[in-house]
Amino acid sequence: MDRNLIKRFTHFLAVVEEGHFGRAAARLGMSQPPLTAQIQMLERALGVKLLERTRQGARPTWEGEVLLPAVRRLEESALAVEALAREVKLGRRELVNIGCITSAMLKTLPPVIRAYRKQRPETVIAVRELDTSDAIEALRRGEIDIAFARLERDRFPIRIAPLATDRLVVALPDSDPLAAEDQIDIAALQDRPLVMLPRAISPAYFDGMVAACRVAGFAPVPAREVNSAMAQLALVASGLGVALVSSGMAMLAPPGVAFRPLLQRVEAVGVAVAWNSERENPICREIVQIARDIAVEQG
Amino acid sequence: MDRNLIKRFTHFLAVVEEGHFGRAAARLGMSQPPLTAQIQMLERALGVKLLERTRQGARPTWEGEVLLPAVRRLEESALAVEALAREVKLGRRELVNIGCITSAMLKTLPPVIRAYRKQRPETVIAVRELDTSDAIEALRRGEIDIAFARLERDRFPIRIAPLATDRLVVALPDSDPLAAEDQIDIAALQDRPLVMLPRAISPAYFDGMVAACRVAGFAPVPAREVNSAMAQLALVASGLGVALVSSGMAMLAPPGVAFRPLLQRVEAVGVAVAWNSERENPICREIVQIARDIAVEQG
DNA sequence: GCCCGGTGATAGGAAAATCGTATCACCATG
DNA sequence: CATGGTGATACGATTTTCCTATCACCGGGC
């Protein structure tokens, strides 16, 4: 990747938003001619014209329009990093806040909450659905006290207790020929478009899935990326691809989707309960213990 | 924003992933000393030490760990822009970004996508799960082209086409005595703790539910608020309360939860397809038309 | 038709950023 | 003690980015 292009994409966005090279330059704190030069360099590097220039200013070409949403997300990611860095520099809760990934929401969490509630009926329990990476971050910042997420090791100050191993299963459109089989050889997915979650959302899921495909001799080709496990299932139901998902998702019975186990028993990183050791308190300890006990009972 | 920092964040990520300045430099196609310099400039600019240096290489500090997920998202955004630019250059693809609320994810969206795909197999469809308020924002900013959300009227520049009416149903723990009934009088919920979504997430759902309870002579007491429909169901399954949810959620068939219709037919704001009239394009028009046609067929 | 003003593009040079090679400082290991 | 591996420092070269000044083009008004 040519990293010098990254900044230029944000310049492109400024011009689109201002619709005018001069005003965009002012906003970026520079003069107009070098901004023109940067946009032209970007266009040359991509081999695509991104802006139509008129006397009334500039507006995106069709190609520019297609790129725009992704460029916006890049800008927002950069702003998010910047904002987070500011907060980290400054360094700073109640009740028990639990974060939980989608696939643990209906399988792992309810029995834990039921048991905890028997012991501590007066504690307020708040639950948020979060993906693994957001859950880790929320633990660090003290926004949640406990997380149920797909993690395999401690990372100071986050401590974990593994609750279960997990397996990957195939989610298919129920009209798919492969759905007629009881089990599916992972190699059969070689040329199939895969609906995947980005690595950032759940690194363990992503790495486990990539590793399993590689062992079978191919690199998974992401046909689509989506931002949630539910969206993954929706695209499968829409016929846009198949997905390797955790077995926890098979507890849902969404119409249009068939779940099939893999012929190869592909272990995935299971759900663990996690907490921030710097913010450990009796409630945390109790919930963690309950989660462990239940995991042992369930084998 | 200091745009020169963006590239350096991606350098930081490479060092973390390699755990070694030398190997990270090789991966980035540069030599080690300037990489060291770039990281130090980044640390100085942020006023935060991001990496501990040891003889065995480098690993992130606590602060570095906190920033890491956001930096990963930045890197992936950049890769996504690059990948999309490549596709745009080849002129092969059009991209349509769709946002969809959870309850429409498996009921409304798949048939629309299936139909559209028959007409335009070369169009790339990207789907994101968003709640109603986020979907409106994303439409305004042009991050998505189409949204399926719970809306009842236009709000310039957002235009909508209603697709369906909807009804509220009761979600109960399946062991609940009330689950034995075929239909439930809403008044029976008067003293039951309700698991609710905040108004901000879906104003239409909230207002419809509050209105129905008031007609029955009581104000709903939110025992719990959660951030997603999935978390709502998880708390019901955990025995922490009951919920009034849209009938679309019953399609998930989650374990531990029973869905029962209300005795009173309580209409709720249904799912509508929405688009930004300032960014209207042929693809939007086609998808909106397909969604309408399907809604009419389904009655 | 002519003039004017607004827009982005071009030109040339200066400044800043980024880079490379060479070397250093430190530390663990044998 | 010698060696090797790591990141840091030093210095100079190269590349990138920037600025001011000016140009080319075009539409609108008179």
XYZ file of C-alpha atoms (C1' of nucleotides) in Angstrom:
658
model
C 0.000 0.000 0.000
C 1.240 3.484 -0.844
C 0.732 5.201 2.464
C 1.309 8.637 0.976
C -2.075 8.270 -0.677
C -3.945 8.087 2.603
C -3.620 11.764 3.355
C -4.608 12.639 -0.167
C -7.865 10.772 0.160
C -8.766 13.032 3.049
C -7.905 16.005 0.840
C -10.259 14.636 -1.801
C -12.992 14.424 0.821
C -12.468 18.053 1.842
C -12.818 19.206 -1.754
C -15.991 17.197 -2.235
C -17.487 18.536 0.968
C -16.588 22.150 0.156
C -17.275 21.741 -3.557
C -14.469 24.257 -4.139
C -10.683 23.866 -4.160
C -10.070 27.260 -2.585
C -12.354 26.768 0.397
C -11.168 23.222 0.889
C -7.581 24.461 0.930
C -8.460 27.070 3.544
C -10.120 24.406 5.640
C -7.059 22.193 5.373
C -4.824 25.142 6.298
C -2.953 25.298 3.015
C -3.104 27.198 -0.253
C -5.025 26.096 -3.304
C -2.294 25.208 -5.835
C -0.658 22.442 -3.781
C -4.094 21.079 -3.005
C -4.748 20.914 -6.737
C -1.415 19.171 -7.148
C -2.190 16.622 -4.439
C -5.554 15.744 -5.942
C -3.972 15.391 -9.375
C -1.285 13.126 -7.959
C -3.988 11.038 -6.352
C -5.890 10.807 -9.622
C -2.738 9.834 -11.458
C -1.816 7.208 -8.896
C -5.276 5.668 -9.105
C -5.660 6.134 -12.837
C -9.136 7.484 -12.186
C -10.550 10.981 -12.431
C -12.254 11.741 -9.146
C -13.478 15.298 -9.671
C -15.131 17.283 -12.404
C -13.913 20.874 -12.361
C -16.288 23.628 -13.316
C -16.425 27.351 -12.960
C -18.706 26.810 -10.052
C -16.101 24.665 -8.335
C -15.697 20.919 -8.283
C -17.929 17.932 -7.807
C -17.185 14.229 -7.726
C -17.249 12.093 -10.833
C -19.160 8.885 -10.783
C -15.953 7.115 -9.716
C -15.434 9.703 -7.017
C -18.964 9.076 -5.759
C -18.317 5.371 -5.491
C -15.196 5.982 -3.406
C -16.765 8.614 -1.224
C -18.388 6.489 1.481
C -15.201 4.497 2.005
C -13.157 7.695 2.142
C -15.560 9.072 4.718
C -15.075 6.026 6.834
C -11.320 6.498 6.564
C -11.653 10.095 7.755
C -13.837 9.050 10.634
C -11.456 6.288 11.618
C -8.659 8.834 11.733
C -10.761 11.196 13.829
C -11.672 8.347 16.150
C -8.006 7.441 16.663
C -7.222 11.074 17.352
C -10.065 11.431 19.846
C -9.133 8.226 21.585
C -5.500 9.317 21.828
C -6.660 12.480 23.553
C -8.673 10.475 26.062
C -5.824 8.056 26.679
C -3.610 10.984 27.487
C -6.108 12.204 30.099
C -6.738 8.823 31.655
C -10.779 8.012 33.694
C -18.556 4.059 36.646
C -21.400 1.777 38.551
C -23.855 -1.003 38.707
C -22.565 -3.920 36.699
C -22.195 -3.364 33.037
C -21.823 -6.392 30.863
C -20.744 -6.423 27.262
C -21.484 -9.443 25.161
C -20.864 -10.528 21.588
C -23.847 -11.586 19.503
C -23.070 -15.278 19.409
C -22.815 -15.504 23.211
C -25.911 -13.403 23.759
C -28.419 -16.265 23.775
C -26.227 -19.185 24.715
C -23.743 -18.074 27.342
C -25.203 -14.982 28.935
C -28.733 -15.952 30.043
C -27.740 -18.822 32.381
C -25.038 -16.647 33.963
C -27.460 -13.823 34.565
C -30.113 -16.181 35.891
C -27.679 -17.681 38.418
C -26.245 -14.334 39.456
C -29.682 -12.932 39.917
C -30.513 -15.746 42.301
C -27.560 -14.792 44.451
C -27.766 -11.018 44.108
C -31.268 -10.040 43.148
C -30.594 -6.413 44.035
C -27.731 -5.728 41.645
C -28.597 -3.835 38.541
C -27.390 -5.553 35.444
C -26.945 -3.638 32.245
C -26.189 -5.449 29.033
C -24.745 -4.129 25.834
C -24.149 -5.959 22.634
C -20.564 -5.327 21.503
C -18.095 -7.037 19.255
C -14.889 -8.428 20.715
C -12.609 -5.538 19.934
C -15.098 -2.984 21.252
C -15.590 -5.093 24.359
C -11.870 -5.087 25.130
C -11.729 -1.374 24.723
C -14.803 -0.836 26.877
C -13.209 -2.964 29.623
C -10.065 -0.887 29.584
C -11.954 2.335 29.855
C -14.166 0.986 32.610
C -17.331 1.407 30.577
C -18.157 -2.240 31.206
C -17.131 -4.422 34.102
C -17.395 -7.802 32.471
C -17.291 -8.948 28.898
C -18.243 -12.158 27.185
C -16.130 -12.226 24.072
C -13.982 -14.402 21.878
C -10.587 -14.220 23.546
C -7.834 -16.681 24.251
C -5.337 -15.021 26.509
C -4.829 -12.325 29.117
C -3.537 -8.983 28.001
C -2.715 -6.856 30.992
C -4.822 -5.416 32.472
C -7.480 -7.602 30.884
C -7.776 -10.996 32.475
C -9.870 -13.790 31.062
C -11.335 -17.116 32.044
C -12.106 -19.339 29.083
C -15.619 -20.738 29.229
C -15.912 -22.962 26.257
C -14.256 -24.055 23.121
C -16.222 -23.450 20.005
C -16.471 -24.751 16.525
C -17.003 -23.151 13.184
C -20.042 -24.203 11.232
C -21.142 -23.314 7.719
C -24.089 -20.990 7.188
C -25.635 -21.528 3.766
C -28.706 -20.369 1.925
C -31.166 -23.152 2.631
C -31.675 -23.614 -1.105
C -27.977 -24.237 -1.648
C -27.108 -27.737 -2.957
C -24.525 -28.105 -0.195
C -27.287 -27.716 2.397
C -28.476 -31.213 1.459
C -25.352 -32.670 3.054
C -25.088 -33.542 6.719
C -21.538 -32.282 6.952
C -19.476 -30.115 4.667
C -15.837 -30.486 3.666
C -14.243 -27.094 4.126
C -12.468 -27.504 0.791
C -15.902 -27.324 -0.859
C -15.934 -23.646 0.102
C -12.828 -22.865 -1.899
C -14.536 -21.053 -4.733
C -17.525 -19.859 -2.797
C -17.939 -16.188 -1.992
C -17.589 -15.764 1.745
C -19.428 -13.249 3.876
C -16.973 -12.222 6.551
C -16.603 -9.980 9.542
C -13.556 -7.687 9.430
C -10.618 -8.836 11.494
C -10.953 -5.743 13.623
C -14.360 -6.788 14.897
C -13.338 -10.223 16.055
C -9.674 -11.055 15.501
C -10.010 -14.540 16.935
C -12.874 -15.458 14.650
C -11.051 -14.075 11.632
C -7.722 -15.747 12.344
C -9.306 -19.077 13.158
C -11.293 -19.036 9.961
C -8.335 -18.023 7.793
C -6.170 -20.703 9.378
C -8.757 -23.407 8.770
C -9.051 -22.472 5.100
C -5.292 -22.453 4.694
C -4.970 -25.894 6.184
C -7.469 -26.994 3.550
C -5.235 -25.421 0.901
C -6.881 -22.154 -0.004
C -7.113 -18.550 1.064
C -10.646 -17.408 1.811
C -11.838 -14.804 -0.651
C -13.972 -12.229 1.093
C -16.826 -11.446 -1.212
C -18.453 -9.228 1.312
C -17.667 -7.668 4.613
C -20.413 -6.740 7.025
C -20.401 -5.100 10.398
C -22.317 -7.648 12.463
C -23.064 -11.317 12.796
C -26.715 -10.598 12.061
C -25.828 -8.860 8.824
C -23.689 -11.889 7.964
C -26.728 -14.139 8.265
C -28.860 -11.704 6.282
C -26.471 -11.813 3.339
C -26.393 -15.595 3.489
C -30.196 -15.609 3.473
C -30.065 -13.225 0.510
C -27.957 -15.689 -1.474
C -24.899 -13.454 -1.585
C -22.530 -16.015 -0.164
C -21.861 -18.511 2.544
C -20.270 -17.915 5.919
C -18.209 -19.701 8.492
C -19.765 -18.754 11.784
C -19.506 -19.859 15.378
C -21.829 -22.636 16.459
C -23.472 -20.198 18.850
C -25.133 -18.484 15.911
C -26.840 -21.738 14.994
C -29.016 -21.338 18.076
C -30.958 -18.821 16.085
C -33.211 -20.310 13.474
C -33.378 -17.564 10.893
C -35.459 -18.292 7.806
C -33.513 -18.903 4.638
C -30.336 -20.013 6.382
C -29.137 -23.554 6.974
C -26.322 -24.344 9.405
C -24.132 -27.375 8.689
C -21.192 -28.704 10.669
C -17.850 -29.075 8.980
C -16.462 -32.490 8.186
C -13.207 -31.338 9.777
C -13.692 -30.416 13.371
C -12.447 -26.855 13.242
C -11.908 -25.496 16.680
C -12.412 -21.820 17.061
C -11.490 -19.579 19.898
C -14.335 -19.911 22.308
C -16.096 -17.407 24.426
C -14.305 -16.254 27.548
C -15.398 -14.045 30.386
C -13.099 -11.059 30.719
C -12.551 -8.333 33.247
C -10.113 -5.520 33.943
C -7.769 -6.562 36.747
C -7.200 -2.931 37.666
C -10.908 -2.512 38.364
C -11.611 -5.865 39.936
C -14.378 -5.837 42.528
C -16.524 -8.407 44.367
C -19.284 -8.273 41.757
C -16.848 -9.060 39.006
C -15.406 -11.925 40.976
C -18.826 -13.388 41.600
C -19.958 -13.210 38.018
C -16.710 -14.672 36.779
C -17.003 -17.531 39.234
C -20.583 -18.222 38.238
C -19.675 -18.180 34.571
C -16.896 -20.662 35.246
C -19.118 -22.950 37.292
C -21.754 -23.018 34.594
C -19.137 -23.715 31.947
C -17.905 -26.709 33.962
C -21.451 -28.045 34.409
C -22.103 -27.781 30.706
C -18.847 -29.648 30.014
C -6.413 17.193 12.553
C -2.744 16.706 11.787
C -2.959 14.580 8.709
C 0.720 13.716 8.794
C -0.032 11.563 11.800
C -2.271 9.217 9.871
C 0.538 7.436 8.120
C 2.453 7.139 11.353
C -0.409 5.346 13.041
C -0.169 2.683 10.379
C 3.569 2.475 11.090
C 2.786 1.989 14.765
C 0.446 -0.843 13.856
C 3.125 -2.553 11.774
C 5.591 -2.422 14.683
C 3.031 -3.869 17.073
C 2.132 -6.646 14.691
C 5.770 -7.535 13.989
C 6.910 -6.841 17.552
C 10.213 -5.703 16.055
C 11.235 -2.391 14.438
C 13.504 -4.057 11.910
C 10.935 -6.491 10.585
C 8.237 -3.852 10.593
C 10.501 -1.589 8.562
C 11.134 -4.351 6.051
C 7.408 -4.924 5.764
C 6.809 -1.243 5.171
C 9.585 -1.181 2.578
C 11.864 1.192 4.454
C 14.864 0.987 6.743
C 14.665 0.835 10.515
C 16.078 4.230 11.617
C 13.483 6.393 9.917
C 10.751 4.095 11.207
C 12.103 4.662 14.726
C 12.028 8.376 14.030
C 8.444 8.262 12.774
C 7.231 6.409 15.842
C 9.038 8.833 18.134
C 7.497 11.784 16.319
C 4.089 10.187 16.757
C 4.704 9.644 20.481
C 5.853 13.230 20.864
C 2.871 14.595 18.973
C 0.449 12.598 21.129
C 2.338 13.082 24.378
C 1.919 9.383 25.036
C 4.418 6.539 24.937
C 2.990 3.878 22.701
C 5.690 1.219 22.752
C 7.985 -0.374 25.289
C 11.338 -1.200 23.740
C 13.190 -4.264 24.868
C 16.022 -6.354 23.586
C 13.456 -8.755 22.311
C 11.819 -6.056 20.274
C 8.890 -3.839 21.054
C 5.414 -4.281 22.490
C 2.596 -1.799 23.065
C 2.218 0.071 26.315
C -1.145 0.147 27.998
C -1.892 3.345 26.113
C -0.745 1.736 22.895
C -3.060 -1.193 23.545
C -5.972 1.163 24.026
C -5.328 2.838 20.703
C -4.721 -0.381 18.835
C -8.274 -1.353 17.901
C -8.993 2.117 16.541
C -5.699 2.115 14.653
C -6.596 -1.252 13.194
C -9.869 0.146 11.998
C -7.996 3.019 10.405
C -5.692 0.599 8.574
C -8.602 -1.436 7.356
C -10.441 1.657 6.196
C -7.392 2.598 4.171
C -7.167 -0.885 2.680
C -10.856 -0.776 1.863
C -10.477 2.532 0.038
C -7.529 1.150 -1.877
C -9.369 -2.027 -2.812
C -12.418 -0.098 -3.895
C -10.296 2.284 -5.968
C -8.882 -0.709 -7.786
C -12.343 -1.961 -8.592
C -13.496 1.448 -9.702
C -10.536 1.713 -12.057
C -11.552 -1.521 -13.678
C -14.957 0.014 -14.191
C -16.572 -3.250 -13.314
C -18.580 -2.507 -10.255
C -21.162 -0.284 -8.866
C -21.456 -0.283 -5.153
C -24.569 0.145 -3.137
C -24.401 0.522 0.621
C -27.428 -0.611 2.571
C -28.101 -0.059 6.245
C -30.687 -2.185 8.009
C -32.152 -2.464 11.512
C -32.010 -5.850 13.242
C -35.688 -6.667 13.008
C -35.727 -6.120 9.231
C -32.473 -7.937 8.684
C -33.932 -11.389 8.140
C -37.484 -10.570 7.089
C -37.384 -7.571 4.792
C -33.883 -7.407 3.396
C -33.143 -10.846 1.931
C -36.002 -10.909 -0.609
C -35.107 -7.379 -1.736
C -31.485 -8.329 -2.242
C -32.395 -11.545 -4.016
C -34.650 -9.697 -6.457
C -32.178 -6.900 -7.081
C -29.411 -9.360 -7.659
C -31.429 -11.047 -10.367
C -31.732 -7.739 -12.192
C -28.228 -6.443 -11.557
C -25.864 -9.299 -10.815
C -22.771 -7.109 -11.297
C -23.596 -4.640 -8.550
C -21.705 -4.955 -5.304
C -24.012 -4.848 -2.319
C -22.630 -3.912 1.077
C -24.801 -4.310 4.166
C -24.413 -2.831 7.618
C -26.546 -3.381 10.677
C -27.544 -0.017 12.119
C -30.269 1.211 14.411
C -32.780 3.727 13.086
C -31.117 6.881 14.347
C -27.676 5.849 13.053
C -29.218 4.915 9.726
C -30.690 8.387 9.287
C -27.325 9.958 10.002
C -25.553 7.628 7.634
C -28.041 8.512 4.898
C -27.465 12.214 5.442
C -23.730 11.792 5.175
C -23.929 9.557 2.126
C -22.307 6.617 3.862
C -25.222 4.438 2.889
C -27.462 4.742 -0.112
C -30.528 2.956 1.226
C -31.789 2.214 4.692
C -34.402 -0.157 6.034
C -35.537 1.371 9.295
C -38.571 2.124 11.429
C -39.737 5.464 10.075
C -43.083 6.996 9.373
C -42.462 10.209 7.516
C -40.086 12.073 5.251
C -37.591 14.406 6.831
C -35.836 16.427 4.134
C -33.542 15.336 2.633
C -34.529 11.849 3.742
C -37.434 10.369 1.804
C -39.187 7.146 2.740
C -41.521 4.574 1.302
C -43.391 2.587 3.955
C -43.153 -1.138 3.335
C -45.265 -2.705 5.996
C -47.212 -2.038 9.068
C -46.061 -3.921 12.066
C -47.415 -5.168 15.304
C -45.996 -5.390 18.746
C -45.801 -8.804 20.283
C -44.792 -9.891 23.767
C -41.454 -11.610 24.304
C -41.491 -13.709 27.470
C -39.198 -16.220 29.131
C -40.591 -19.495 27.839
C -41.036 -20.684 31.449
C -43.262 -17.737 32.259
C -46.845 -18.637 33.211
C -48.141 -16.103 30.719
C -46.444 -18.033 27.946
C -49.134 -20.688 28.326
C -51.715 -18.309 26.861
C -52.349 -17.923 23.166
C -52.768 -14.185 23.408
C -51.850 -11.707 26.110
C -53.826 -8.738 27.391
C -51.424 -5.831 27.475
C -52.802 -4.897 30.929
C -51.273 -8.104 32.262
C -47.892 -6.458 31.752
C -48.656 -3.625 34.122
C -46.493 -4.832 36.968
C -43.958 -6.685 34.900
C -40.412 -5.354 34.470
C -39.930 -4.310 30.883
C -36.733 -4.595 28.911
C -36.642 -1.608 26.593
C -34.536 0.069 23.947
C -33.752 3.748 24.583
C -35.894 6.187 22.672
C -32.814 7.492 20.906
C -32.200 4.176 19.213
C -35.652 3.779 17.753
C -38.038 6.609 18.536
C -40.926 5.016 16.658
C -40.694 1.751 18.585
C -40.486 3.563 21.893
C -43.381 5.904 21.303
C -45.630 3.175 19.931
C -44.985 0.988 22.932
C -45.525 3.773 25.458
C -48.758 4.789 23.765
C -50.130 1.246 23.828
C -49.445 0.893 27.556
C -51.082 4.208 28.293
C -54.209 3.225 26.411
C -54.285 0.176 28.663
C -54.065 2.442 31.692
C -50.463 2.266 32.842
C -47.064 3.762 32.172
C -44.394 1.234 31.246
C -41.626 1.047 33.829
C -38.334 0.322 32.193
C -36.576 -2.183 34.380
C -33.696 -2.384 31.962
C -32.379 -0.568 28.989
C -30.162 -2.280 26.480
C -28.423 -1.157 23.330
C -29.725 -3.690 20.847
C -32.690 -5.866 20.012
C -30.523 -8.931 20.512
C -29.590 -7.823 24.004
C -33.303 -7.264 24.665
C -34.022 -10.897 23.843
C -31.049 -12.059 25.903
C -32.393 -10.349 29.011
C -35.823 -11.864 28.423
C -34.189 -15.276 28.111
C -32.318 -14.511 31.336
C -35.588 -13.916 33.177
C -34.920 -10.251 33.779
C -38.144 -9.077 32.292
C -40.481 -9.172 29.374
C -40.432 -7.045 26.266
C -42.740 -5.637 23.700
C -40.969 -6.165 20.429
C -41.763 -5.991 16.754
C -43.171 -9.176 15.266
C -40.090 -9.399 13.006
C -37.982 -10.440 15.983
C -40.005 -13.622 16.354
C -38.415 -14.884 13.158
C -35.164 -15.455 14.988
C -36.714 -18.175 17.175
C -34.156 -17.720 19.973
C -34.023 -20.415 22.677
C -35.595 -19.532 26.001
C -37.916 -16.894 24.602
C -41.590 -17.243 23.731
C -43.394 -14.741 21.537
C -47.107 -14.153 22.051
C -49.444 -11.816 20.188
C -51.345 -9.202 22.146
C -55.072 -9.484 22.611
C -55.335 -5.888 21.456
C -54.008 -5.404 17.990
C -51.334 -2.819 18.647
C -50.042 -1.311 15.443
C -46.472 -0.184 15.477
C -44.551 1.926 13.026
C -43.419 -0.456 10.386
C -40.247 -0.740 8.405
C -39.773 1.716 5.598
C -37.133 1.974 2.911
C -35.361 5.329 3.077
C -33.002 7.246 0.861
C -31.412 10.675 0.650
C -33.198 12.695 -2.027
C -30.063 14.778 -2.553
C -28.144 11.683 -3.587
C -30.803 9.874 -5.492
C -29.462 7.705 -8.287
C -30.796 4.945 -10.550
C -29.649 2.189 -8.214
C -31.544 3.709 -5.303
C -34.642 4.053 -7.409
C -34.492 0.447 -8.488
C -34.042 -0.909 -4.993
C -36.808 1.257 -3.602
C -39.129 0.077 -6.362
C -38.252 -3.560 -5.736
C -38.806 -3.154 -2.003
C -42.218 -1.608 -2.688
C -43.212 -4.320 -5.130
C -42.278 -7.026 -2.669
C -44.172 -5.267 0.104
C -47.288 -5.153 -2.063
C -46.983 -8.850 -2.921
C -46.663 -9.742 0.709
C -49.754 -7.658 1.455
C -18.137 42.090 -28.672
C -15.525 43.330 -24.691
C -14.361 43.361 -19.984
C -14.287 41.493 -15.571
C -14.152 38.225 -12.063
C -13.939 33.526 -10.409
C -12.175 29.094 -10.890
C -8.633 25.551 -11.153
C -4.033 24.812 -13.467
C 0.857 25.696 -14.224
C 5.562 27.353 -13.097
C 9.473 27.905 -10.328
C 11.693 27.946 -6.163
C 11.877 27.230 -0.986
C 10.979 24.603 2.998
C 9.851 20.555 5.261
C 9.561 15.842 5.606
C 11.312 11.493 4.768
C 14.622 8.664 3.636
C 19.259 5.942 3.655
C 23.866 4.533 5.405
C 26.876 4.388 9.121
C 27.508 4.058 13.701
C 26.521 3.992 18.635
C 24.726 2.474 23.231
C 22.928 -0.977 25.779
C 22.179 -5.495 27.367
C 21.866 -10.567 27.569
C 24.231 -14.697 26.649
C 27.858 -18.047 26.180
C 35.221 -10.775 28.019
C 33.471 -11.049 23.295
C 29.669 -11.351 20.504
C 25.347 -10.425 18.550
C 20.834 -8.282 18.441
C 18.032 -4.458 19.316
C 16.529 0.331 18.916
C 18.600 5.075 18.906
C 21.396 8.764 17.046
C 23.932 11.408 13.499
C 24.444 13.271 9.141
C 23.573 14.111 4.545
C 20.707 13.165 0.304
C 16.386 12.820 -1.851
C 11.673 13.391 -2.215
C 7.607 15.509 -1.116
C 5.045 19.297 0.005
C 4.460 23.725 0.190
C 4.273 28.854 -1.250
C 3.718 32.989 -4.299
C 2.922 34.509 -8.742
C 0.778 33.975 -12.802
C -1.935 31.888 -16.505
C -5.909 29.911 -19.178
C -10.515 29.430 -19.541
C -15.200 30.596 -19.353
C -19.619 32.714 -18.108
C -22.095 36.820 -17.139
C -23.076 41.596 -17.498
C -23.002 45.692 -20.034
